[in-house]
GROMACS .gro file of C-alpha atoms in nm:
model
  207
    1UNK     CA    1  -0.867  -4.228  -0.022
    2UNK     CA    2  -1.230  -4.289  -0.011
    3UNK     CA    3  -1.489  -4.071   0.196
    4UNK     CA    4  -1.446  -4.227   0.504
    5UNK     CA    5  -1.102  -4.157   0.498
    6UNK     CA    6  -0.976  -4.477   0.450
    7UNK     CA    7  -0.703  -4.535   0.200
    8UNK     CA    8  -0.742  -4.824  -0.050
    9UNK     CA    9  -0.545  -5.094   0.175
   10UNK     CA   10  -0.806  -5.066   0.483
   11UNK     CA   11  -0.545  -4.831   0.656
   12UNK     CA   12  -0.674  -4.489   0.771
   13UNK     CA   13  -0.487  -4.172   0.742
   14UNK     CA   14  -0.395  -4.145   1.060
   15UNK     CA   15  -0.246  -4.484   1.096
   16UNK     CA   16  -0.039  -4.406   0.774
   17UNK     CA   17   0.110  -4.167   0.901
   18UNK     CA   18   0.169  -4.316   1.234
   19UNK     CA   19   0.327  -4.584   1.010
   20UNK     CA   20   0.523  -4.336   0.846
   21UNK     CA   21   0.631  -4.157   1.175
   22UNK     CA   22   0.736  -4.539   1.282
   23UNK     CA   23   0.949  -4.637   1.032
   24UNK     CA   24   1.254  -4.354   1.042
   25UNK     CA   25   1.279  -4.466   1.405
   26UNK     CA   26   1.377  -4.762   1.632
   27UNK     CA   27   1.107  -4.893   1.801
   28UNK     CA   28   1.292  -4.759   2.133
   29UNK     CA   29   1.295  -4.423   2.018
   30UNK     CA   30   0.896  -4.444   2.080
   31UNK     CA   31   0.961  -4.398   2.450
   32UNK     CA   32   1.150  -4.116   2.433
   33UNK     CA   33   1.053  -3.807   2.528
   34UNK     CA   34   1.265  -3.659   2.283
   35UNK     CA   35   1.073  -3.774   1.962
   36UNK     CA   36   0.790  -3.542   2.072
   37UNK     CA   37   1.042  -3.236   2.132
   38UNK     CA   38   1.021  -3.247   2.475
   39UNK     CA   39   1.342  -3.251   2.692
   40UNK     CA   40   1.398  -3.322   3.046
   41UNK     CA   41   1.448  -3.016   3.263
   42UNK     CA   42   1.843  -3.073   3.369
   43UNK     CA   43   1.907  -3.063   3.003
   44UNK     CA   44   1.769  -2.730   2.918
   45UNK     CA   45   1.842  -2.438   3.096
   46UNK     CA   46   1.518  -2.242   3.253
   47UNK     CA   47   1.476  -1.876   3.190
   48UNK     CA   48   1.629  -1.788   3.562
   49UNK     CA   49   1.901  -1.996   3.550
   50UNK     CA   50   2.062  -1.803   3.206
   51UNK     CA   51   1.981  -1.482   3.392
   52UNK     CA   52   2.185  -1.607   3.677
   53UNK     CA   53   2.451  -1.686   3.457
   54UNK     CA   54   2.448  -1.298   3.330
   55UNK     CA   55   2.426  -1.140   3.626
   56UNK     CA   56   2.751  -1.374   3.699
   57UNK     CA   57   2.904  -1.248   3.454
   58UNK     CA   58   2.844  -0.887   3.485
   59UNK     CA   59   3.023  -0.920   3.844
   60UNK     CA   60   3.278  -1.116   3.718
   61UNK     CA   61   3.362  -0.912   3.380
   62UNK     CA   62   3.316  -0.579   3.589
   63UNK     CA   63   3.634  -0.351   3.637
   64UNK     CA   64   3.707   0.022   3.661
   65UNK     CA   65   3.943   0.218   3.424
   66UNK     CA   66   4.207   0.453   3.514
   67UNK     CA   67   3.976   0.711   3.475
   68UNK     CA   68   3.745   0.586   3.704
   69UNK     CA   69   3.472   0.493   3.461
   70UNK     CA   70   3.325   0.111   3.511
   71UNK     CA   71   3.352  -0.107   3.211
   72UNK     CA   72   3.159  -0.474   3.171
   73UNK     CA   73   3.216  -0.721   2.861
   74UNK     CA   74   2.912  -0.818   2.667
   75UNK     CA   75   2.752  -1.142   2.779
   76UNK     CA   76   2.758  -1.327   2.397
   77UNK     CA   77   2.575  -1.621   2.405
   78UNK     CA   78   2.790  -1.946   2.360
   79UNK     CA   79   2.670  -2.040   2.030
   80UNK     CA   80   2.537  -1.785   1.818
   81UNK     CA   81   2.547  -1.638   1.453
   82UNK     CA   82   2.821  -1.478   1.271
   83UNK     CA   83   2.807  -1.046   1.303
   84UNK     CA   84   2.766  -0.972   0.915
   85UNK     CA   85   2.968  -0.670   0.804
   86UNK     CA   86   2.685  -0.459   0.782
   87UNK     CA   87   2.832  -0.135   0.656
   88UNK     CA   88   2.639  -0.075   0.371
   89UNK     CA   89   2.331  -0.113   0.661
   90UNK     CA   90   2.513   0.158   0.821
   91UNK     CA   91   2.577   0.367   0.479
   92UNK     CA   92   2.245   0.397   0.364
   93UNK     CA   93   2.117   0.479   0.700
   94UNK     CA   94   2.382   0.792   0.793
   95UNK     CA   95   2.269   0.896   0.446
   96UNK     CA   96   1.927   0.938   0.511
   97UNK     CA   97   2.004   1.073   0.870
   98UNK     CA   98   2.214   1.352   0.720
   99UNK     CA   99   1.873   1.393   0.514
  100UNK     CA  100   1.618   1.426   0.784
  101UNK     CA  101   1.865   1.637   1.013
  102UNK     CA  102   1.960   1.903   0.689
  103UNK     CA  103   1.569   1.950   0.654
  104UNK     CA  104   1.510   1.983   1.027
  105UNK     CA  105   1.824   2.275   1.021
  106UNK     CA  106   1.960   1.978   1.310
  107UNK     CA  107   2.250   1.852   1.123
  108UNK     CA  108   2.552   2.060   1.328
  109UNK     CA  109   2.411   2.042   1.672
  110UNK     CA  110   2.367   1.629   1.616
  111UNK     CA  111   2.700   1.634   1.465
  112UNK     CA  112   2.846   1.815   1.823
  113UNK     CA  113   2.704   1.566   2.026
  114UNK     CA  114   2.946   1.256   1.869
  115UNK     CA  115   3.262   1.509   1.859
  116UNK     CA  116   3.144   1.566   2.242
  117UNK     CA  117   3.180   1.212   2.282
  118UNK     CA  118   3.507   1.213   2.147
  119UNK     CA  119   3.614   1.451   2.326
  120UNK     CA  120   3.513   1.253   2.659
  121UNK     CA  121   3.626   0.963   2.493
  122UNK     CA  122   3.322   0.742   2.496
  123UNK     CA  123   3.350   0.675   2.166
  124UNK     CA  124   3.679   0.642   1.920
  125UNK     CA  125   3.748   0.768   1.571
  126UNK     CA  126   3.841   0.455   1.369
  127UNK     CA  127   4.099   0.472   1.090
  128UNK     CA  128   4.043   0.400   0.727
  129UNK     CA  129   4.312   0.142   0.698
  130UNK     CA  130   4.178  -0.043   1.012
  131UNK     CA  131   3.841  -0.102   0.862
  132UNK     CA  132   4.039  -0.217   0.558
  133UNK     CA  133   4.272  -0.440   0.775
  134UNK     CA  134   3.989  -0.606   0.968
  135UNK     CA  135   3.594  -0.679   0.932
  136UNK     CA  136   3.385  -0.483   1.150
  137UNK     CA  137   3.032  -0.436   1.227
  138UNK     CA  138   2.817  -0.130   1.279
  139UNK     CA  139   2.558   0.002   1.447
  140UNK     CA  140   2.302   0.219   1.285
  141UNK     CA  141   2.187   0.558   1.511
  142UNK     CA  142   1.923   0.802   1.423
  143UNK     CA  143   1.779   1.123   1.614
  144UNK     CA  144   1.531   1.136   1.855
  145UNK     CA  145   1.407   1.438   1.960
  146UNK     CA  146   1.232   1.539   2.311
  147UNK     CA  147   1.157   1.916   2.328
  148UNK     CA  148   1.050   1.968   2.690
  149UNK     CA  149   1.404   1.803   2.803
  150UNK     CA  150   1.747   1.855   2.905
  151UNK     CA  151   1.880   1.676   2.607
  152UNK     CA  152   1.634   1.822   2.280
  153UNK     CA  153   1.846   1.528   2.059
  154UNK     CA  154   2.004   1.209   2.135
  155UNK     CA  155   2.159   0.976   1.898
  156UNK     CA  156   1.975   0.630   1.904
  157UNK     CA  157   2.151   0.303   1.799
  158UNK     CA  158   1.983  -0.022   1.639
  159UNK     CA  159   2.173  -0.330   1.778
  160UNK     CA  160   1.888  -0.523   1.529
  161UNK     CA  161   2.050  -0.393   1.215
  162UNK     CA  162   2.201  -0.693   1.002
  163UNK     CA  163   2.270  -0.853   0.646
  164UNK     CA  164   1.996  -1.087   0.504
  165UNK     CA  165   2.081  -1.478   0.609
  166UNK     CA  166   2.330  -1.345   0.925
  167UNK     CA  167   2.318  -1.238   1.306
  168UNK     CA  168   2.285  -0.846   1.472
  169UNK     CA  169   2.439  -0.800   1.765
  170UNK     CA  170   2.100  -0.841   1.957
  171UNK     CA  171   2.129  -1.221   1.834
  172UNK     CA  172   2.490  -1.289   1.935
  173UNK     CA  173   2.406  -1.168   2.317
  174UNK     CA  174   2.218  -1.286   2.630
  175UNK     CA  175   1.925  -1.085   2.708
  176UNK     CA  176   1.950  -1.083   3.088
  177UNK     CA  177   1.701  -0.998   3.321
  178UNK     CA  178   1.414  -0.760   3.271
  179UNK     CA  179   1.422  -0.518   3.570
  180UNK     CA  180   1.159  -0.315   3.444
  181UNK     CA  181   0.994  -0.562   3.592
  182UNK     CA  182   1.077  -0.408   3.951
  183UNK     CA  183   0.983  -0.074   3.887
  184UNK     CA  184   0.626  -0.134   4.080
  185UNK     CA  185   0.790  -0.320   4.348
  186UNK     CA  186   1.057  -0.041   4.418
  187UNK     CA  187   0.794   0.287   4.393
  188UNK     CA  188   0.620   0.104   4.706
  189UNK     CA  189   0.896   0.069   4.912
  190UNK     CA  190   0.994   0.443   4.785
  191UNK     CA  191   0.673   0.521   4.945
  192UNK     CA  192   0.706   0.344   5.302
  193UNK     CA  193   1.021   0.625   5.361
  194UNK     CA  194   0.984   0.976   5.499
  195UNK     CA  195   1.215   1.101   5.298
  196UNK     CA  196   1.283   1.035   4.937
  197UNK     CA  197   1.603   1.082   4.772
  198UNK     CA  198   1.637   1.046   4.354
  199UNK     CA  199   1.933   1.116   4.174
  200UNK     CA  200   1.972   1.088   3.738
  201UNK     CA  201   2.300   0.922   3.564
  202UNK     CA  202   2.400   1.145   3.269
  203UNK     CA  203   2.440   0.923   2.958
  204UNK     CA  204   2.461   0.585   3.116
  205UNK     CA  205   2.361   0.413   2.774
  206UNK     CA  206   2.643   0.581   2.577
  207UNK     CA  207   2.880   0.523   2.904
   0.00000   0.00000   0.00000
């Protein structure tokens, strides 16, 4: 290719590679919209419509217990990666929880907060020969601590944690909607009132 940027049959590089571009398609291909990675709108979903279909399923998947406690299914995504059996993830992490807590003189008062949870069955002891049995997939937690507050330590879990070359649980599921995004909208109309009445749900992420 010379300075001008022509090649040495007269062609220039752009029309090479337009040439290029041509020949691994039929010449009807050109008009679609496709071959330029753009789709028409029915056949990809927007943003709102795949929050719709959440929310739809949260109603749908809702139900309460025996105990009175509400349970919802997750909302996996129809096509998504395969959970890796992450529990060496898992291993290394506890082990360097344990760590931190031991140093911190935290260890026994984060350890009551999961037996608590066992206790008011929000969580589950799993046995040995079930892990065996079956693959499984884990979830990560460390401490997080918050002095001036009614709970000084809460366990934290990483839905992100996974294997090199497979899916976490945050890739397998639908985001749904961000209602943080309401917050501003709902402290004005908190404000319009006379009265204002607030309330706080005790654990509703472990729940």
């Amino acid at each position: 290719m010379d300075y001008n940027g022509e090649n040495g049959e007269g062609c220039s590089a752009s029309e090479v590679l337009l040439l290029l571009h041509v020949s691994d398609l039929r010449i009807c291909d050109l008009w679609s919209l496709d071959s330029l990675g753009i789709k028409e709108p029915s056949i990809s979903q927007s943003k709102s419509e795949i929050e719709e279909v959440v929310k739809d399923h949260f109603v749908r998947s809702l139900r309460r217990d025996d105990e009175g406690r509400y349970q919802v299914s997750l909302p996996w995504l129809e096509v998504h990666p395969e959970l890796s059996d992450n529990r060496n993830i898992a291993e290394r992490r506890l082990k360097s929880c344990v760590r931190s807590l031991q140093k911190r003189n935290c260890l026994q008062e984060y350890e009551n907060i999961f037996k608590e949870w066992v206790s008011e069955k929000i969580i589950e002891s799993v046995e040995p020969e079930e892990l065996a049995r079956e693959k499984g997939h884990f979830l990560p937690h460390r401490p997080v601590f918050k002095e001036n507050s009614t709970t000084r330590i809460r366990p934290v879990f990483d839905a992100s944690a996974k294997e090199r070359n497979s899916g976490s649980l945050n890739d397998c599921i639908e985001k749904g909607p961000n209602y943080l995004e309401l917050i501003p909208k709902l402290l004005s109309r908190f404000r319009q009132g006379k009265y204002g009445v607030i309330s706080d749900i005790r654990r509703a992420f472990s729940k």
